[in-house]
XYZ file of C-alpha atoms in Angstrom:
544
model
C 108.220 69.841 78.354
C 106.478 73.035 77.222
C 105.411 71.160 73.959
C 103.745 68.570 75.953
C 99.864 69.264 75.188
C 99.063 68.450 78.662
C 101.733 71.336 80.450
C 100.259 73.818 77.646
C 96.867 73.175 79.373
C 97.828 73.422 82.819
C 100.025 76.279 81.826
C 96.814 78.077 80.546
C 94.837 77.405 83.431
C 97.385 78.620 86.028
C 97.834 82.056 83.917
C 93.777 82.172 84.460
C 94.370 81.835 87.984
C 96.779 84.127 88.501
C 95.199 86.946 86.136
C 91.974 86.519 88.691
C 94.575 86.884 91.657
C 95.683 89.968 90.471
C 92.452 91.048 89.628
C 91.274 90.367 93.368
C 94.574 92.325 94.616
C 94.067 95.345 92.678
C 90.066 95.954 93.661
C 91.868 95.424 97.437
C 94.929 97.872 96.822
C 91.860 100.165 95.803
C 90.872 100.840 99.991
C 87.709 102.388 100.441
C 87.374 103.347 96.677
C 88.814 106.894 94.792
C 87.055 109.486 96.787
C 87.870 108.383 99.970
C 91.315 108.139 98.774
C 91.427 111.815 97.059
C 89.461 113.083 100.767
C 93.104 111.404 102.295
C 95.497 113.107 99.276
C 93.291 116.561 100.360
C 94.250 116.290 104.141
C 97.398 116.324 103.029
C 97.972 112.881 104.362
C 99.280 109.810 101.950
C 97.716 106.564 101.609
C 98.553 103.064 104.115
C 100.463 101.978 101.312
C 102.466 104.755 99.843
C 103.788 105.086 103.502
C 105.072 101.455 103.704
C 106.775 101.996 99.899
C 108.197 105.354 101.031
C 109.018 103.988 104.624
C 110.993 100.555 103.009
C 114.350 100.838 101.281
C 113.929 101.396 97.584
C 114.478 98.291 95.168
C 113.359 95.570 97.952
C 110.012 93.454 98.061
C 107.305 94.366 100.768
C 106.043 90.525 101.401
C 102.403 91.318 102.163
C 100.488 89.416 105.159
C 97.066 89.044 104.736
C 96.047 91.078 101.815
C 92.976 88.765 101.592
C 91.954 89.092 105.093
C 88.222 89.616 105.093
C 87.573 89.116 100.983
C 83.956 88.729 100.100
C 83.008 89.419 104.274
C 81.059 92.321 106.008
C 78.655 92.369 102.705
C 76.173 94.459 105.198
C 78.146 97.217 105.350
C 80.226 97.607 102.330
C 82.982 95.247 102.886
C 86.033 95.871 104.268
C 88.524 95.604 101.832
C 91.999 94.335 103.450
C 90.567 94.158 106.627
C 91.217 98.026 106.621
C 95.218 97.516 107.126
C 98.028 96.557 105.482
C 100.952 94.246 107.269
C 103.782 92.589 106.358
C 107.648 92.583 105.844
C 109.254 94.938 104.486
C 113.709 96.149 104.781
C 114.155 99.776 106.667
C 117.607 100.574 106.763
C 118.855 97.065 105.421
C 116.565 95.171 108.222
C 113.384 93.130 107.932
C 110.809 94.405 110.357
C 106.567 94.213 110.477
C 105.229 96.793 109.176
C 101.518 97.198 110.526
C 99.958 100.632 108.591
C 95.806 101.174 109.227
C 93.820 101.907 105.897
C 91.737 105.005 106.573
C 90.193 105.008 103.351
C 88.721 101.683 104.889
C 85.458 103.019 106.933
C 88.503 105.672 108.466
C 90.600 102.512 109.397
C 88.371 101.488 112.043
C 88.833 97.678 113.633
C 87.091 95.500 112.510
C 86.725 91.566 113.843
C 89.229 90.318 110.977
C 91.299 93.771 111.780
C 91.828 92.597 115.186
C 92.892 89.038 113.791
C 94.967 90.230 111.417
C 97.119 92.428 113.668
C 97.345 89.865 115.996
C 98.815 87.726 113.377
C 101.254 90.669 112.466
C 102.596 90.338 116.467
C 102.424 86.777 116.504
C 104.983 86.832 113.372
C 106.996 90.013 114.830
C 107.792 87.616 118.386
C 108.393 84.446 116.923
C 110.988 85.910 114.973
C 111.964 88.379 117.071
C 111.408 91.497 114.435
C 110.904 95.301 115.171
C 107.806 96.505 114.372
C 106.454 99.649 112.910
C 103.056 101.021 113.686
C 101.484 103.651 111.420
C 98.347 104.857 113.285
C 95.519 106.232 111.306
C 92.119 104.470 112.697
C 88.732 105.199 114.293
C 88.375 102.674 115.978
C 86.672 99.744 116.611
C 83.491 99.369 114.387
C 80.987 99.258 116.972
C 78.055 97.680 115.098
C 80.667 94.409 115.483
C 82.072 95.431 118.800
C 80.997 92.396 120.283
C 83.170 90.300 118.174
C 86.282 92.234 118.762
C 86.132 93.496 122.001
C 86.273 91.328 124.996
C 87.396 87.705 124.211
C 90.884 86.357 124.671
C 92.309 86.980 120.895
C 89.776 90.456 119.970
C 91.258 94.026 120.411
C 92.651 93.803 124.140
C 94.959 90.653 123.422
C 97.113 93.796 120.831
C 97.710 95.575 123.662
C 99.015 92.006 126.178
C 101.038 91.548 123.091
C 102.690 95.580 122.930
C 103.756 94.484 126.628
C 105.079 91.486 126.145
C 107.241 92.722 123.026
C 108.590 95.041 124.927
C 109.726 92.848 128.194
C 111.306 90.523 125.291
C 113.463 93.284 124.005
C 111.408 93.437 120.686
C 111.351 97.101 119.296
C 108.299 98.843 118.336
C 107.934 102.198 116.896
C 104.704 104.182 116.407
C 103.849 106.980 114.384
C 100.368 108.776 114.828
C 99.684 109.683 111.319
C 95.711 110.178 111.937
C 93.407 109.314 114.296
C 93.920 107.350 117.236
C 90.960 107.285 119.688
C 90.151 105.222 122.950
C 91.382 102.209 123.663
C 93.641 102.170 120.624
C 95.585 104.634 122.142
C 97.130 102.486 123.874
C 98.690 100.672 121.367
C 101.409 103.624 120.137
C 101.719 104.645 123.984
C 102.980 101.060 124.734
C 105.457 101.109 121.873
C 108.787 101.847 123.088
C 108.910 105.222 120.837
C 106.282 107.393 119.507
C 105.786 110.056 117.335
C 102.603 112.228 115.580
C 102.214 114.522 112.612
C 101.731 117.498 113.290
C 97.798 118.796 112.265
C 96.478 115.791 111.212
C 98.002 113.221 113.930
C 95.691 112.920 117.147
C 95.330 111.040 120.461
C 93.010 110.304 122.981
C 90.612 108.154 124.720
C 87.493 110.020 124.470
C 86.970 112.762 121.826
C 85.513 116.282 121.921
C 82.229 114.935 121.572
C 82.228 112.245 123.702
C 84.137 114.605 126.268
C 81.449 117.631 126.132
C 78.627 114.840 126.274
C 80.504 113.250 129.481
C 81.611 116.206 131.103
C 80.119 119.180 129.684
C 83.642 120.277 128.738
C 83.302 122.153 124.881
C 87.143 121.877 123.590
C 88.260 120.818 120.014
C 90.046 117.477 118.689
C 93.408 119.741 117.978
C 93.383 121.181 121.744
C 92.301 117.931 123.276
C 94.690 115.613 121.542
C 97.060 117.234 118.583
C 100.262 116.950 118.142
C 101.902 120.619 120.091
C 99.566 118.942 122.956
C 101.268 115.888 123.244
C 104.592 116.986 122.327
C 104.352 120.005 124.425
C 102.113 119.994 127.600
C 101.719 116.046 128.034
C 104.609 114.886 126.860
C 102.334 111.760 126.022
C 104.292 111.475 122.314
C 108.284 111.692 122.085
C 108.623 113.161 118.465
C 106.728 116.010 116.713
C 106.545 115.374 112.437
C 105.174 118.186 110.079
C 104.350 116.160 107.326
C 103.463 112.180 107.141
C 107.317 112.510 105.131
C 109.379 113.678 108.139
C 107.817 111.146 110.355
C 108.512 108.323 107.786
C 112.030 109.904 107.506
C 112.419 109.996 111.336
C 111.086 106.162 111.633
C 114.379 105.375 109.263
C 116.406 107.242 110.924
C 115.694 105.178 114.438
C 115.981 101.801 112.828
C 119.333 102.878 111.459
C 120.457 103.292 114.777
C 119.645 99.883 116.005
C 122.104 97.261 116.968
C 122.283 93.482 115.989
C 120.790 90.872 118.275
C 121.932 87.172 118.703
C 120.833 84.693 115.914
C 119.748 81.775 114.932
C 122.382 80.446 112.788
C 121.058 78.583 109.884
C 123.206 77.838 107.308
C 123.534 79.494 104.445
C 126.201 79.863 101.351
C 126.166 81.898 97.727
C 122.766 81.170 96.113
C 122.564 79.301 92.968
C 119.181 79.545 90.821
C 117.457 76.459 90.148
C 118.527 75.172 86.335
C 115.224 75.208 85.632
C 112.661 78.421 84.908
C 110.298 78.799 87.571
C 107.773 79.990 85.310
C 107.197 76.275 84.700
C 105.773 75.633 87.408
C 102.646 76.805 85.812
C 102.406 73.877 83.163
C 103.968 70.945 85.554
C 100.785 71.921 88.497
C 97.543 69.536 87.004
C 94.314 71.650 86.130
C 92.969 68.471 87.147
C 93.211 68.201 90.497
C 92.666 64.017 90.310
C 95.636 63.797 88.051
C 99.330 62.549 89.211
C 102.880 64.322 88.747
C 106.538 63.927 90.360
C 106.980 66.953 92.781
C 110.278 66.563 91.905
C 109.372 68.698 89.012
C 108.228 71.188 91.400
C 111.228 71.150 94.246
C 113.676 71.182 91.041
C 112.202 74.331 90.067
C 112.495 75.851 93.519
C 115.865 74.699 94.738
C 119.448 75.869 94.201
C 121.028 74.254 91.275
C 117.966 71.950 90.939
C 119.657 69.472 93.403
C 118.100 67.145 96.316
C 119.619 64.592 98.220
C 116.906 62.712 99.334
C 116.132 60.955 102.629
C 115.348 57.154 102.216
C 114.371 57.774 98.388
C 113.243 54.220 97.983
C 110.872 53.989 100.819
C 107.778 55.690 101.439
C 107.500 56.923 97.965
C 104.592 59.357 98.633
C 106.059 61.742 100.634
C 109.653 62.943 99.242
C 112.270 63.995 102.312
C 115.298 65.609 101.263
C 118.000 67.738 102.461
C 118.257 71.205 99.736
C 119.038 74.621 99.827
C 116.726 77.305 98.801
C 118.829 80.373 97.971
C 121.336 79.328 99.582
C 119.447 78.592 103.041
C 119.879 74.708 104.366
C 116.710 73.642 103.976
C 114.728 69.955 105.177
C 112.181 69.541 102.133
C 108.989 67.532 102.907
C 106.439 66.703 99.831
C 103.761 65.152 99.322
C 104.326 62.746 95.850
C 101.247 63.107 93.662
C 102.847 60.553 91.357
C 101.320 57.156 91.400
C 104.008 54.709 92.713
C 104.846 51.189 92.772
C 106.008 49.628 96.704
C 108.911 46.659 96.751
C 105.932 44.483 97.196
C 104.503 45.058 94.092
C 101.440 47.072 95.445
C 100.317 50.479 93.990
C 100.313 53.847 95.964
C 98.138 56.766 95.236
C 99.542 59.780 94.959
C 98.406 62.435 97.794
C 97.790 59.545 100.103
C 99.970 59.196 103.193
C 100.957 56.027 103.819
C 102.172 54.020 106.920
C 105.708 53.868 105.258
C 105.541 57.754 104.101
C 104.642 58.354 107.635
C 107.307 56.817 109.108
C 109.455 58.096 107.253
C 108.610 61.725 106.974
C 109.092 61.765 111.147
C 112.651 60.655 111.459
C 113.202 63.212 108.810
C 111.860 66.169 111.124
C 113.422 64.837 114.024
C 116.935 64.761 111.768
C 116.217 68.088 110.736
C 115.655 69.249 114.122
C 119.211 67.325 115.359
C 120.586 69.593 112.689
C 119.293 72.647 113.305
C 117.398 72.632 109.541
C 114.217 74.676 108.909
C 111.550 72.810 107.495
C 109.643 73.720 104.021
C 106.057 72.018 103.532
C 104.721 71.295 100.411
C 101.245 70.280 100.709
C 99.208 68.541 97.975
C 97.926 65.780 100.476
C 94.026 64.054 100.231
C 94.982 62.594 103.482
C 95.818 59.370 105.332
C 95.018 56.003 103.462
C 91.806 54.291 105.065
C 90.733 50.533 104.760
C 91.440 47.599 106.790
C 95.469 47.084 105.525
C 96.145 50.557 106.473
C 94.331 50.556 110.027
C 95.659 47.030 110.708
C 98.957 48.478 109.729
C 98.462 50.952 112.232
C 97.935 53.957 110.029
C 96.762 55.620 113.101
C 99.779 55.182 115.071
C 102.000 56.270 112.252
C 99.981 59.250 111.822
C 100.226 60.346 115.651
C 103.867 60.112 115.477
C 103.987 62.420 112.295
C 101.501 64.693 113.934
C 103.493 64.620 117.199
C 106.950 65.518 115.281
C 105.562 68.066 113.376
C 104.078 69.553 117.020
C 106.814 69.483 118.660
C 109.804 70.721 116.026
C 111.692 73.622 117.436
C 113.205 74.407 114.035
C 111.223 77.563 111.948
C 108.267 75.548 109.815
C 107.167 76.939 106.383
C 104.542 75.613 104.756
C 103.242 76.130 101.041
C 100.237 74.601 99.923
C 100.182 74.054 96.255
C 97.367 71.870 95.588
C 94.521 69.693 98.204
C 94.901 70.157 101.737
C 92.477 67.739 103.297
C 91.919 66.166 106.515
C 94.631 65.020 108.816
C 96.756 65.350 105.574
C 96.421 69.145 106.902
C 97.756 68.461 110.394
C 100.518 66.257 109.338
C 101.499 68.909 106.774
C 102.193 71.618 109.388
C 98.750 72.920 108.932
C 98.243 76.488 110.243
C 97.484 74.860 113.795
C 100.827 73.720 113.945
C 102.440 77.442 113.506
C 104.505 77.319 110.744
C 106.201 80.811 110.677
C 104.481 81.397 107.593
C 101.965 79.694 105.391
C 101.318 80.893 101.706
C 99.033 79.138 99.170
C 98.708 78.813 95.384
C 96.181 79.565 93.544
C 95.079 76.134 93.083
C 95.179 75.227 96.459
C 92.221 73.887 98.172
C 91.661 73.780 101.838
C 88.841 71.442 103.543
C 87.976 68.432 105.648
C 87.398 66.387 102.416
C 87.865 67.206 98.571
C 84.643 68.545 97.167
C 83.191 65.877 95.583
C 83.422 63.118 98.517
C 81.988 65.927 100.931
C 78.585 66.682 98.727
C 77.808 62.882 98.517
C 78.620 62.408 102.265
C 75.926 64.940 102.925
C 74.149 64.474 100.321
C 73.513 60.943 102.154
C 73.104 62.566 105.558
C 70.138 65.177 103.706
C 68.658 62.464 102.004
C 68.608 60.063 104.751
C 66.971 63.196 106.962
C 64.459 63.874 104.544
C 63.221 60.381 104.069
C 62.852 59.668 107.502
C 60.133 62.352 107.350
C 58.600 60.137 104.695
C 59.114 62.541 101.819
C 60.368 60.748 98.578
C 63.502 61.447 96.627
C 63.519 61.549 92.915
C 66.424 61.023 91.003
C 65.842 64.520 89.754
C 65.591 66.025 93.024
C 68.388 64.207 94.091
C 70.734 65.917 92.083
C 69.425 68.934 92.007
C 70.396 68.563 95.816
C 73.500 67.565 94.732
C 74.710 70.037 92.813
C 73.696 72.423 95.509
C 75.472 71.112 98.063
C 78.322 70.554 95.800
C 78.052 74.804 94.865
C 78.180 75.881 98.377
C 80.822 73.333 99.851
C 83.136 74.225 96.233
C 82.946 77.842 97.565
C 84.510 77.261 100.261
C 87.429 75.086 98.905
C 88.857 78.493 97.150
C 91.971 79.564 97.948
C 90.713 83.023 98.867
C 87.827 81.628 101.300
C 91.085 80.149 103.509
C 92.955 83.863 102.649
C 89.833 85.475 103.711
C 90.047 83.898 107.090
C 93.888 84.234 107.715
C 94.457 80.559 107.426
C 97.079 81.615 105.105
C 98.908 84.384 105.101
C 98.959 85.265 101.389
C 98.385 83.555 98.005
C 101.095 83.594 95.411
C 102.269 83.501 92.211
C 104.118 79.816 92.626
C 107.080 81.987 90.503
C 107.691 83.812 93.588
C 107.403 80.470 96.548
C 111.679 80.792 96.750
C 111.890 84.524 97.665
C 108.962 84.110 100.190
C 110.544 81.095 102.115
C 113.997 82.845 101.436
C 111.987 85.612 103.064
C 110.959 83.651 105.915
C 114.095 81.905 106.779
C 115.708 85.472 106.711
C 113.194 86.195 109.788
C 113.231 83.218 111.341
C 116.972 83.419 111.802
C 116.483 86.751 114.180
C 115.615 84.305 116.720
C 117.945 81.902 118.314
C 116.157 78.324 119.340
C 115.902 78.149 123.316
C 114.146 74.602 123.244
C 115.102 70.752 122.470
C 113.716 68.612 120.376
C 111.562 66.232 122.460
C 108.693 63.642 120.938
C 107.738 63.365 124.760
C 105.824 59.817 125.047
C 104.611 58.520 122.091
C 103.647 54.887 120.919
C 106.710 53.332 119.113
């Protein structure tokens, strides 16, 4: 295969891809930039992420949430890098738990209206799968030229705070450690952890500071006196555990979590990984550079699945979506796929690959409701343009068949995990186990491509609506003006078809190298298995 001329091409272009992905992480992992990261080496204090590499168990992977979260946003005022905090999962003490540390080198970690997203999302993962979670405190704030974009809606700042209680009624553990500052209403969030702790000297805590307090009260006292750690350990007993260095509390955060005993899980299958017989690395050749162009995602499951092996659900039927029962490092998994490969019906009619059929559709929704009989997670592979249009289809009932696809997907009480490797347009999204349809976790490539329609559809459907607009007025088109139009409309809508646009926004949690898609849904599934199912599977009414 790697002498084909065509995988050397895509091969090339996917090494591109990824060489600009690390590029992007690497300007990120930077913070606020080298002096505001030697001001934080000064105070004596370490950076957000040399706390989560000393704080996880040495030779294990820190899976990173949202490292893109707010790339190429807040332009006004000097970006904001990462969002200004670093989640994700990492192993303390041989167990997976969220680890949620604020970037002060980010504008001094203050919260910004993707900071308050992104945390949320770290919560959202740490109840669905029922993991502890570890705060390490070091933030101003909320940004207050944005405050009113994080501060009183349903999902801004507050909802953190709902979320600290409701962890804690559902027996969730959370641990905080006030390694900086901590000011108004964020202090909440460590006090509402079940166990908190503060550095000594360069910890603090409070809701109003010394000069907010001597302009409210006329009271002159300093930050140390008001809020510092011999305060709270001492005289207000506010914080349970008093750390000298950002080391010891680390240290004493392991410590804990070695203490902790095992909950009730899930109980998904799993037996002795095998590795795939072939090298994942060629995945980078087998994915198109062309986007328009057909494969077998068989090439790609094969690559991803222990000992290369599917048994497939109704193989000859609905040939553009590919069900099949696999595991994936040694995890049962149900496998759903879109087919990009052009294929050939019974009847003697031709599919296009990406498309979702009626038959696909059908199809792909007994397997989920199977799956869900079973007690199998679900893996996504998206690469889907969307449902097939034109009178056969809707007389078919396309839309029907969709709905019922939709409505499985909705309703599964099985974990969902969902990679996006190529398009990811349309309903196609939905029926996918889009984002809106919480999949426990949802990584992309880096050729993915997330929209309503694929690029060049969407700049000649508005290129028709602008045209159409400006004629009206009685202005005349040229054909020269008309694609200069084009091509401008085709610019801004392509910019927003990047993987890191939908990264940006926490549609996905992370891009990756495709190399690495088994260890992150091995990851997943790990998680996912903390927490036993309490639902059944039930379609409710649906058209049959």
């Amino acid at each position: 295969m790697q002498n084909n001329p065509d995988f050397n091409r895509n091969e090339d272009n996917m090494r591109t891809l990824i060489q600009q992905y690390e590029h992007e992480l690497t300007k990120i992992y930077k913070g606020g930039g080298d002096k505001a990261r030697a001001k934080q080496h000064e105070q004596g204090k370490m950076l957000a992420r040399e706390r989560v590499e000393y704080l996880c168990d040495k030779d294990t992977e820190f899976f990173e949430i949202g490292a893109f979260t707010a790339w190429d946003m807040y332009k006004e005022y000097g970006g904001c890098p990462g969002a200004g905090v670093v989640t994700g999962i990492g192993t303390v003490k041989g167990r997976q738990c969220m680890i949620v540390a604020n970037d002060a080198t980010v504008k001094a970690g203050a919260w910004f209206p993707m900071s308050g997203k992104k945390n949320l999302r770290a919560q959202e993962i740490a109840m669905e799968n029922r993991l502890p979670i570890i705060y390490l405190v070091d933030s101003a704030g909320v940004f207050l030229p944005l405050q009113d974009e994080i501060f009183p809606d349903k999902e801004h700042f507050g909802r953190i705070f709902r979320n600290n209680a409701l962890m804690s009624s559902m027996g969730i553990v959370q641990i905080a450690a006030i390694m900086g500052s901590c000011v108004a209403g964020g202090a909440y969030l460590p006090i509402m952890s079940d166990e908190a702790m503060i550095v000594d000297k360069t910890g603090s805590i409070f809701l109003a500071g010394s000069y907010l307090v001597k302009a409210a009260i006329g009271e002159d006292i300093d930050n140390e006196t008001l809020g510092g750690a011999t305060t709270h350990c001492e005289i207000s007993g506010v914080t349970d555990y008093k750390c000298k260095d950002d080391k010891d509390c680390l240290d004493r955060i392991r410590n804990i979590v070695d203490k902790m005993g095992k909950y009730d899980e899930a109980g998904f299958d799993r037996i002795a990984p095998v590795a795939p017989k072939f090298d994942a690395k060629e995945l980078y050749g087998i994915m198109p550079a062309d986007r328009s162009k057909p494969y077998d995602a068989i090439d790609i499951i094969n690559r991803i699945v222990d000992n290369s092996e599917i048994e497939q659900y109704k193989e000859d039927y609905g040939k553009t979506i590919i069900t099949g029962y696999a595991r994936i490092d040694g995890w049962a998994v149900g496998i759903v796929a879109n087919n990009r490969k052009i294929v050939k019906t019974k009847k003697g009619e031709m599919q296009l690959g990406g498309v979702i059929y009626n038959d696909s559709a059908d199809k792909a929704t007994r397997f989920i409701a199977n799956c869900n009989q079973k007690k199998i997670p679900l893996v996504f592979f998206q690469d889907v343009t969307g449902f097939m249009v034109g009178s056969r289809s809707e007389h078919g009932g396309i839309i029907k068949d969709g709905a019922k696809m939709v409505n499985a997907v909705s309703n599964s009480v099985v974990p969902k995990f969902t990679v996006i490797t190529g398009n990811s347009y349309g309903a196609g999204n939905y029926a996918m186990c889009g984002k809106a349809y919480d999949p426990r976790f949802i990584v992309a490539w880096p050729t993915s491509q997330l929209a309503v329609m694929g690029g060049e559809q969407a700049a000649k459907v508005l290129l028709q609506i602008q045209t159409a607009s400006l004629k009206s007025k009685g202005e005349v088109i040229t054909p020269e003006a008309e694609k200069e139009l084009l091509d401008k409309i085709k610019n801004s809508y392509q910019s927003q078809l990047s993987p890191y646009y939908a990264a940006s926004r926490l549609w996905t949690d992370a891009i990756i190298d495709p190399a690495k898609t088994r260890e992150w849904i091995s990851m997943g599934i790990l998680a996912a298995n903390h927490a036993p199912i309490t639902r059944q599977f039930n379609m409710g009414v649906l058209q049959v």
